XYZ file of C-alpha atoms in Angstrom:
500
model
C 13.647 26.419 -57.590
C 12.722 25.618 -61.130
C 13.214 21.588 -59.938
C 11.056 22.125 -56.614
C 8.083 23.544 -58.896
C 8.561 20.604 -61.418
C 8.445 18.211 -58.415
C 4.930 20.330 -57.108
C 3.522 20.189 -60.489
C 3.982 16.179 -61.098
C 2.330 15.654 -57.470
C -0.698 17.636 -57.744
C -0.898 16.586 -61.641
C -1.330 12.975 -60.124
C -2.953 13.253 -57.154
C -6.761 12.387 -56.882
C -7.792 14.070 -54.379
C -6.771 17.456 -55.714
C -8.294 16.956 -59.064
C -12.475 15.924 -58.309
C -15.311 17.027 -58.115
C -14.334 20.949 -56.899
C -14.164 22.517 -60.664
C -11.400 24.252 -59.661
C -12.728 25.596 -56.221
C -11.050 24.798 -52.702
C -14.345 22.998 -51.502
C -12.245 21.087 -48.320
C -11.370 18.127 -47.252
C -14.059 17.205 -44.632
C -13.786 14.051 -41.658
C -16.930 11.979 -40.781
C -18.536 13.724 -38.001
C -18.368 11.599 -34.620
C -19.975 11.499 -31.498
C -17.972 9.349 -28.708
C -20.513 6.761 -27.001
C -21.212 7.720 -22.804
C -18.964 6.663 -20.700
C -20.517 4.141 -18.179
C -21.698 5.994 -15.029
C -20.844 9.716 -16.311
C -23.273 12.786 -17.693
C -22.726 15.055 -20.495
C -22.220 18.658 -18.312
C -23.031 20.903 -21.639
C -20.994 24.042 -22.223
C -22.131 27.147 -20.652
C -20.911 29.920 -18.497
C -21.549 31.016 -14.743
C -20.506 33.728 -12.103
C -18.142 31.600 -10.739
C -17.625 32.154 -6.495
C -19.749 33.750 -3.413
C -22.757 36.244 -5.306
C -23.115 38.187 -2.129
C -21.268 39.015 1.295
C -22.170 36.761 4.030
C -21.389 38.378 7.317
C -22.008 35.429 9.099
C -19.133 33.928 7.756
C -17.417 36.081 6.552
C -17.573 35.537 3.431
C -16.644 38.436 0.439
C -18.565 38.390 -2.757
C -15.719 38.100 -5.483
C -17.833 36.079 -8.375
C -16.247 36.128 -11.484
C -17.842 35.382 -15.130
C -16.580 32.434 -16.862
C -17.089 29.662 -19.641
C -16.681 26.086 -19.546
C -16.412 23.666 -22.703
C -18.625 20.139 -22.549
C -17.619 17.243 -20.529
C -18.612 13.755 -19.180
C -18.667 14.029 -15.160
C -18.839 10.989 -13.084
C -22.451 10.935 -11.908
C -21.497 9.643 -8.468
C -18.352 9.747 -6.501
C -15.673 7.194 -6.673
C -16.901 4.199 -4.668
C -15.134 1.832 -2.584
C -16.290 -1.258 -5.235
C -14.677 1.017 -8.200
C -11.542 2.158 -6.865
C -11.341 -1.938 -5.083
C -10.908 -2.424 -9.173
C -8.330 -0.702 -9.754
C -6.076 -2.141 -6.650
C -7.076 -5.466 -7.588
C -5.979 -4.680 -11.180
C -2.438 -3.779 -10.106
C -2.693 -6.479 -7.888
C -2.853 -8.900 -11.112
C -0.108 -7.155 -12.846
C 2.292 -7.669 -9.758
C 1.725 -11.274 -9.839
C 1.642 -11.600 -13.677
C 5.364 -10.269 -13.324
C 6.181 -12.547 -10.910
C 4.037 -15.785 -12.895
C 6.876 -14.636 -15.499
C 10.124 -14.781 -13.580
C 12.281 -17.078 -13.968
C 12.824 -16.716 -9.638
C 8.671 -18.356 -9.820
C 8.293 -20.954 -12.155
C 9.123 -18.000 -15.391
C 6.073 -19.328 -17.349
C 6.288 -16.866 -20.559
C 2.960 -16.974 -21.693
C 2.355 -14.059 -18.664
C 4.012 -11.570 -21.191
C 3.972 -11.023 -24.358
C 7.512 -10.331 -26.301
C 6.649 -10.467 -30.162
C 3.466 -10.144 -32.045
C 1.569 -12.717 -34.275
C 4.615 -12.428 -37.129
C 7.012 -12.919 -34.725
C 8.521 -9.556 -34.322
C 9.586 -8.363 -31.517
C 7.575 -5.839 -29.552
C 7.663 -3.781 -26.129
C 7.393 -6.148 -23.689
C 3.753 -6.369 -21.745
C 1.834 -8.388 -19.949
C -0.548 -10.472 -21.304
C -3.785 -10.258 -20.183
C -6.050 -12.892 -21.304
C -3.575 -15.497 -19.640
C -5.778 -16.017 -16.456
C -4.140 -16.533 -13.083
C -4.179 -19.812 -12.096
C -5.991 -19.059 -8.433
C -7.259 -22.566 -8.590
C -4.876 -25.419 -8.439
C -1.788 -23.645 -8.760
C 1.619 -25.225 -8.930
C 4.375 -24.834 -6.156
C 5.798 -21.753 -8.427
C 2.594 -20.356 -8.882
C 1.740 -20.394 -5.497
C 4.410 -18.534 -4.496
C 3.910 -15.828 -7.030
C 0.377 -15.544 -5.914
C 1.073 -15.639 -1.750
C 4.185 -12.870 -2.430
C 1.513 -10.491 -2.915
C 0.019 -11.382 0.714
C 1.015 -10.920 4.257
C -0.398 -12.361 7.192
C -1.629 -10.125 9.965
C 0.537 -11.871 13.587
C -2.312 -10.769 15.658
C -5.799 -12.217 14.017
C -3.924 -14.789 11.382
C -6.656 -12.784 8.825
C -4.650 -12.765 5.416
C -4.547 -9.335 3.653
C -3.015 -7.591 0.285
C -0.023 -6.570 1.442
C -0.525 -2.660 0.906
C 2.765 -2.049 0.600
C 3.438 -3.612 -2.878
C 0.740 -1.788 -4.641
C 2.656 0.733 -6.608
C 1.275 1.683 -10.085
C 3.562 3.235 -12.760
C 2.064 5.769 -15.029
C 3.518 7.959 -17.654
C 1.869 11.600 -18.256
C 2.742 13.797 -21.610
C 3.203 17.408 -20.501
C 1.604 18.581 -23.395
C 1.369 22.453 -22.562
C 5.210 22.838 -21.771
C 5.325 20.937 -25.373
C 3.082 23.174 -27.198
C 5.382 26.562 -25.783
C 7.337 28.246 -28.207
C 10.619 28.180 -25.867
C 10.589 24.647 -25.643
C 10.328 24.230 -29.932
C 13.001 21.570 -31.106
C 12.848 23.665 -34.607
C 15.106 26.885 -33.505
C 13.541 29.226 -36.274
C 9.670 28.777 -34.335
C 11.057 29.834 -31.018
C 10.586 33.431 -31.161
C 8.980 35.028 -34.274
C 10.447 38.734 -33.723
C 12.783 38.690 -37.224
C 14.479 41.707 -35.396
C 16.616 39.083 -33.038
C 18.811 37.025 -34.683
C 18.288 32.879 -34.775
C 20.768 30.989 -31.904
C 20.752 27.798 -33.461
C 23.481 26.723 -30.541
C 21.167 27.948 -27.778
C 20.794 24.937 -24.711
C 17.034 25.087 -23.742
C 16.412 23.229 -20.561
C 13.535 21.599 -19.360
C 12.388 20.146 -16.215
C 11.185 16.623 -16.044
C 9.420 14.329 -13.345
C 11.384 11.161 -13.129
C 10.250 8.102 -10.538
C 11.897 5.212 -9.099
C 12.104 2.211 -6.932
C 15.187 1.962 -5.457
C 16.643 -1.419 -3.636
C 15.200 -0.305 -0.410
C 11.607 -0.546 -1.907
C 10.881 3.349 -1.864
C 9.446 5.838 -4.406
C 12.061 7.751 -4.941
C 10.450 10.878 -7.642
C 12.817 13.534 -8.745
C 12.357 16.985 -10.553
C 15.712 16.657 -12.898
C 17.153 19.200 -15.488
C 18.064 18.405 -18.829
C 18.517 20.081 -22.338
C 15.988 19.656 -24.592
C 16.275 16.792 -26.867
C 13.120 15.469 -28.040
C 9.285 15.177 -27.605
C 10.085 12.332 -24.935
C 11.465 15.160 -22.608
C 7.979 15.837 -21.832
C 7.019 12.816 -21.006
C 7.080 12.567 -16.778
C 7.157 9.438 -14.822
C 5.076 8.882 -11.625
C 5.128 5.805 -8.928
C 2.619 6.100 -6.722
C 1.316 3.562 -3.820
C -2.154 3.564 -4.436
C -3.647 1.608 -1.564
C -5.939 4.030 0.498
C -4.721 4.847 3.604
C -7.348 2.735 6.041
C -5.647 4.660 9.004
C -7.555 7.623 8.513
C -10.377 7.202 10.464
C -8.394 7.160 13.263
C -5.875 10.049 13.065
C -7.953 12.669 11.531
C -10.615 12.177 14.724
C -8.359 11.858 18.190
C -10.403 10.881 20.866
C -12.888 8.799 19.424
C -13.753 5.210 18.598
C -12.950 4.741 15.011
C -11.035 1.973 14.488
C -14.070 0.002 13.115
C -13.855 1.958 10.148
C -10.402 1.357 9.826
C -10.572 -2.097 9.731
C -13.778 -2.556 7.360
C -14.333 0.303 5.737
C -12.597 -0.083 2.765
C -12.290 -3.972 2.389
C -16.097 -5.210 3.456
C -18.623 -5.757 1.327
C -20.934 -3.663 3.294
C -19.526 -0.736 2.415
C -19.113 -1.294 -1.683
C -21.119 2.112 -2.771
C -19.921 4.465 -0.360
C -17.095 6.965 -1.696
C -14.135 5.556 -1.406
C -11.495 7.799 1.280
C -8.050 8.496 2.486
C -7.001 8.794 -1.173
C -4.790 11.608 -1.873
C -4.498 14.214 -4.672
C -1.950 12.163 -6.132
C -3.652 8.607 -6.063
C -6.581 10.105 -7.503
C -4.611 10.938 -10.529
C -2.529 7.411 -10.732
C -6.430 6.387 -10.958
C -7.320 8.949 -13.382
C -4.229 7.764 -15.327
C -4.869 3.832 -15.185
C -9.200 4.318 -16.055
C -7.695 5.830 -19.212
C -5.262 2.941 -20.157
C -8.200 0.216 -18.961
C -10.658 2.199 -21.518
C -7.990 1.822 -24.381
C -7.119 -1.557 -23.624
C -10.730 -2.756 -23.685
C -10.665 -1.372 -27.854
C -8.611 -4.505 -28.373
C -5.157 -2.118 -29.872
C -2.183 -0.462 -28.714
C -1.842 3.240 -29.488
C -5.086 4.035 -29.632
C -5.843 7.781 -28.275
C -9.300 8.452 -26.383
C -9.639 11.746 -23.718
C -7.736 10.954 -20.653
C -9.937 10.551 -17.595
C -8.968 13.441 -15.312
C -9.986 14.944 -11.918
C -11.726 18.186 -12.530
C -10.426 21.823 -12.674
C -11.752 23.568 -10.261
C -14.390 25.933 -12.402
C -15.258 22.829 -14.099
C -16.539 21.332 -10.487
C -18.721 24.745 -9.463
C -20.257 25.235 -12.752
C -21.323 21.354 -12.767
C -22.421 21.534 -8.789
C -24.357 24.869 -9.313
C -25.740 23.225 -12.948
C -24.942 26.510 -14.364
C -26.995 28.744 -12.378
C -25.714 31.759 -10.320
C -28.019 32.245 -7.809
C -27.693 28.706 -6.534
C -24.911 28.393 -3.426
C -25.415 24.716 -2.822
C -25.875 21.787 -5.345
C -29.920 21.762 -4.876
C -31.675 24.465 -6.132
C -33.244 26.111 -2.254
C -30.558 27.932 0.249
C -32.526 25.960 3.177
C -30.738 22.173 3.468
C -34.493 20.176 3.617
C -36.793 19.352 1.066
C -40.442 20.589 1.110
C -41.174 17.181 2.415
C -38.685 17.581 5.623
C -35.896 15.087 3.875
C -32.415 16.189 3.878
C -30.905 17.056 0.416
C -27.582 15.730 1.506
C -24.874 14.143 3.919
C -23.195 16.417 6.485
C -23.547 17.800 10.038
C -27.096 19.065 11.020
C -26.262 20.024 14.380
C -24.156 20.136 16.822
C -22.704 16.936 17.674
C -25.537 15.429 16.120
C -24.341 13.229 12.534
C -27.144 11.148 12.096
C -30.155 13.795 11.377
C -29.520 13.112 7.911
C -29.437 9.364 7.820
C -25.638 8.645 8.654
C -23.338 8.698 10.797
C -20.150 9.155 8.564
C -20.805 9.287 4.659
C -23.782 7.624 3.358
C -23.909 5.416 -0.268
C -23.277 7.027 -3.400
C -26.344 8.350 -4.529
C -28.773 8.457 -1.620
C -29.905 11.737 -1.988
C -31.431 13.553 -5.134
C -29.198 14.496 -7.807
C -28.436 18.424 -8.955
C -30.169 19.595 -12.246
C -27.703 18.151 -14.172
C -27.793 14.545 -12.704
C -24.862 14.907 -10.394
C -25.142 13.320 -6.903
C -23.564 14.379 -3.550
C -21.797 17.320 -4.998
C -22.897 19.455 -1.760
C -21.791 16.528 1.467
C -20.898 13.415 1.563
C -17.173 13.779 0.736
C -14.967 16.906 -0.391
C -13.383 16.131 -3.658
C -10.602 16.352 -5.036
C -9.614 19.001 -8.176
C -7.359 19.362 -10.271
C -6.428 23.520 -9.560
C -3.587 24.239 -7.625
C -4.829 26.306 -4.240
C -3.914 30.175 -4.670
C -5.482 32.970 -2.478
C -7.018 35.110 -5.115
C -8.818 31.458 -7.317
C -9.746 31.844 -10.543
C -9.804 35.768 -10.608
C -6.011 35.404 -11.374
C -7.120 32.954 -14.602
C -8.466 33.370 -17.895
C -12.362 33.255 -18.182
C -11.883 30.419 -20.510
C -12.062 26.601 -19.213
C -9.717 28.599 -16.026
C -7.838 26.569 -13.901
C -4.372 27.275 -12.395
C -1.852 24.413 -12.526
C 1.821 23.718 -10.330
C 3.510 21.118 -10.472
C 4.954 21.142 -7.390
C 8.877 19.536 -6.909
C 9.846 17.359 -4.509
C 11.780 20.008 -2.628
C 9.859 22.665 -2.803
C 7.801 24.399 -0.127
C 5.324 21.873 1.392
C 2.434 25.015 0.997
C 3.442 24.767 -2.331
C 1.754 21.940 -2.511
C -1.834 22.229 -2.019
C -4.500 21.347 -4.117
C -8.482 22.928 -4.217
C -10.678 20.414 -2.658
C -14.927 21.312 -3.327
C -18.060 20.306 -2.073
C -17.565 19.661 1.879
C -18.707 16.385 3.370
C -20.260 14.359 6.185
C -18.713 16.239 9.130
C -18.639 19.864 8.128
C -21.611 22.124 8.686
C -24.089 23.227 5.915
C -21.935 26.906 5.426
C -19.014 24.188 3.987
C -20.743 21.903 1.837
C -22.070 25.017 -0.317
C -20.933 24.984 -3.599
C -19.647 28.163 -3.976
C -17.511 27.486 -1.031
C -13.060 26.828 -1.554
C -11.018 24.912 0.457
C -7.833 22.929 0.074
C -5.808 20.170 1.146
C -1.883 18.804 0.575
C -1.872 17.005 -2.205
C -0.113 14.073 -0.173
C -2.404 14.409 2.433
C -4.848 11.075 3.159
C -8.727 11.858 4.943
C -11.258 10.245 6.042
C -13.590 13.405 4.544
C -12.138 13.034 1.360
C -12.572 11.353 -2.017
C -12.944 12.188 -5.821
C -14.617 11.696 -9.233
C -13.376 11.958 -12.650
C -14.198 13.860 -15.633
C -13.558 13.746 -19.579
C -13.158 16.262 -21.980
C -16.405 16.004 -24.207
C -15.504 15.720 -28.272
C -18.769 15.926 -30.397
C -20.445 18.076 -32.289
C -21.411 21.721 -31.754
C -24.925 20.750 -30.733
C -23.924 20.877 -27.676
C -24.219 24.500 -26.583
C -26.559 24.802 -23.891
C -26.872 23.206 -20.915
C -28.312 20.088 -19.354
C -31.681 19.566 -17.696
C -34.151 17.717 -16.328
C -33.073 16.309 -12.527
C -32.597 12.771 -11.820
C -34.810 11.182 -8.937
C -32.580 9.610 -5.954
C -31.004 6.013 -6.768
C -29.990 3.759 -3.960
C -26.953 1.509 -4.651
C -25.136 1.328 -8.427
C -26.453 -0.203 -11.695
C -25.622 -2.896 -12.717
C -22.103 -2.840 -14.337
C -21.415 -3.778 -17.817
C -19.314 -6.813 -18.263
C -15.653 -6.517 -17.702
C -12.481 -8.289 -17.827
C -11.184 -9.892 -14.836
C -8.921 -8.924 -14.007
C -10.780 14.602 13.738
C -9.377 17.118 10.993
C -11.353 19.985 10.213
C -11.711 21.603 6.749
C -10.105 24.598 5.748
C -12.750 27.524 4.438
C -11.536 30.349 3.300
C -12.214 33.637 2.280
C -13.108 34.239 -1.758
């Protein structure tokens, strides 16, 4: 003891910055205060609270008033849905990486330069691709060639060459970090349980449960929920292979009946169709995009390791209080409970009528952004499409969750129930009536499941200072189309409504 306080004494006896400045008081060690730039294309939703579901009982629809106080922290919001041209990005990006792989096989040309295998002393690293080797889409050589075309297919009936949407898996890695931060699942024995009254089992197995994904020789996913006894901080860390091409089918199978295969075929891949919200995405591509926005944010900082807020779909309290802009007497995302303006224009993009589509403008969803945005500078929250959340779908919502940032999470096996597996969707969309596109309004979908009625946008936690602590104002007037983008690398279904 005497040798551990002699050891103490010598540190602090030379150690700086102990010694200044405080005359002998603990005046603290303080960071530089720092505000994180915007993200391009999101607003700052300020912290706030809201009664959170239906205010009052509709008969109509039957509808229950169940509304529920809660509190929200800050966070950026995407200001428009997910477009076609944005999500086109990220295919094209994994698109690049499959033939940047291939550009460095040895079975096509194996031109190393595509990856990079030491750093600028020579040490050897993680291998990864290297990015600012361009593809050589002009002029390749017979190896080349091949490595680009492998990534093709030919369609036998028009000769039209297309991605081949059956390659475009993307990889992604996910720390679980609220299993990690439980007490049960502490590597240090003594931390586990705190009651001194029950003796320490330093021998004790504690299992954990970890997402694992592969590819096996077949070409399919093949994800597993597997068992194993705690080890280390990598046992939280869960695998995911997901296809992320949207599935251009949709328009046809969710609407029986009808001539849709138009859509199908152009929808997604024309030009025309850039800035409308991008569909048949499921719960778990929107993640996989979630997941690969983040790693495209840190790679543009020029260093590995760096740590920014993960772009993430929103929880489910997060997406009412931003739709409503923190006001409890509003049902849909505009302020009114009547679907026009004063003027006679439509505030958004669903069905008007009966069997009529195009009062509003469109036919099927409409550009992001055509109508006027919410309070807080959100567009289409209310129509257009029904997004995607984050909260796993249970019958009683958030009354079951903590008034704090709420949100209820499963992660749902492989072999568990399939109506384990649903996720909340919000916000309704072209082809539902104005009761489902209110804002106070739940409904779900499986979080496999691909529609033509459904897309997403992403949100990230907010870290700045503690001026922000009231909410946003001032509403934005209606924007046709996207600005322009800063400069980057190259690189018939009905909705479910339920009671509250």
């Amino acid at each position: 003891m005497a040798a551990l306080a002699a050891v103490l004494l010598l540190h602090t006896s030379c150690s700086k910055s102990l010694s200044g400045g405080g005359g002998g008081e603990v005046t603290g060690v303080r960071g530089r205060a720092w505000n994180e730039p915007q993200p391009y294309g999101m607003v700052l939703v300020k912290r706030g609270s809201i009664q959170v579901g239906a205010q009052e009982q509709d008969s109509l629809w039957g509808d229950l008033p169940e509304a529920k106080g809660v509190s929200v922290d800050a966070f950026w919001m995407d200001e428009k849905e997910v477009s076609n041209a944005l999500y086109r990005q990220f295919v094209f990006y994994v698109r690049d990486s499959i033939i940047r792989e291939r550009l460095a096989d040895p079975a096509y040309g194996g031109n190393d330069d595509f990856k990079i295998t030491e750093d600028k002393y020579g040490e050897a690293v993680t291998p990864h691709l290297n990015w600012s080797k361009p593809i050589p889409w002009r002029k390749p050589n017979e190896d080349e060639q091949r490595a680009i075309e492998s990534v093709y297919v030919t369609d036998p009936i028009t000769g039209r060459k297309m991605l081949d949407a059956s390659q475009m898996y993307f990889r992604y890695e996910v720390f679980d970090y609220k299993s990690y931060a439980q007490r049960r699942y502490r590597l240090d024995a003594e931390r586990r349980n705190y009651n001194t009254d029950i003796p320490v089992n330093y021998n004790e197995e504690i299992l954990i449960s970890k997402d694992t994904a592969f590819i096996d020789d077949d070409g399919h996913i093949v994800s597993n929920v597997i068992e194993r006894p705690l080890s280390s901080a990598y046992d939280f860390l869960n695998t995911y292979i997901v296809n992320i091409y949207p599935d251009t089918t949709v328009w046809v199978n969710d609407f029986a009946n009808a001539y849709t295969e138009q859509y199908s075929r152009y929808y997604f891949s024309n030009p025309i169709y850039d800035d409308y919200p991008v569909v048949g995405v499921s719960w778990e591509q929107a993640n996989a995009f979630c997941a690969w926005r983040t790693e495209y944010l840190k790679s543009s900082y020029g260093m590995r390791g760096i740590e920014v807020e993960p772009f993430r779909l929103p929880t489910e309290a997060e997406w009412e209080y931003a739709a409503r802009a923190g006001n409890n007497d509003q049902r849909y995302s505009w302020k009114t409970d009547v679907t026009r303006t004063e003027k006679g224009c439509f505030n958004g993009n669903f069905k008007p009528g009966d069997g009529d589509y195009s009062k509003d403008g469109y036919i099927i969803t409409s550009p992001v952004g055509a109508y006027s945005s919410n309070d807080f500078g959100l567009y289409d929250m209310s129509g257009n499409v029904a997004e995607w959340t984050s909260t796993a779908w249970s019958e009683s919502g958030v009354q079951s969750t903590a008034d704090i940032n709420p949100d209820y999470q499963y992660q749902a096996a492989a072999n568990d129930p399939y109506r384990l597996k649903r996720k909340v969707i919000r916000g309704g969309s072209w082809k539902d009536a104005s009761h489902y596109v209110r804002a106070d309004v739940r409904t779900w979908e499986y979080q496999n499941e691909q529609r033509s009625f459904v897309g997403f946008r992403c949100v990230r936690t907010y870290l700045g200072t503690n001026k922000v602590n009231v909410k946003s104002g001032g509403a934005k007037k209606s924007t046709k189309g996207s600005s322009p983008a800063p400069k980057q690398r190259s690189g018939g279904g009905g909705s479910r409504s339920v009671r509250r």
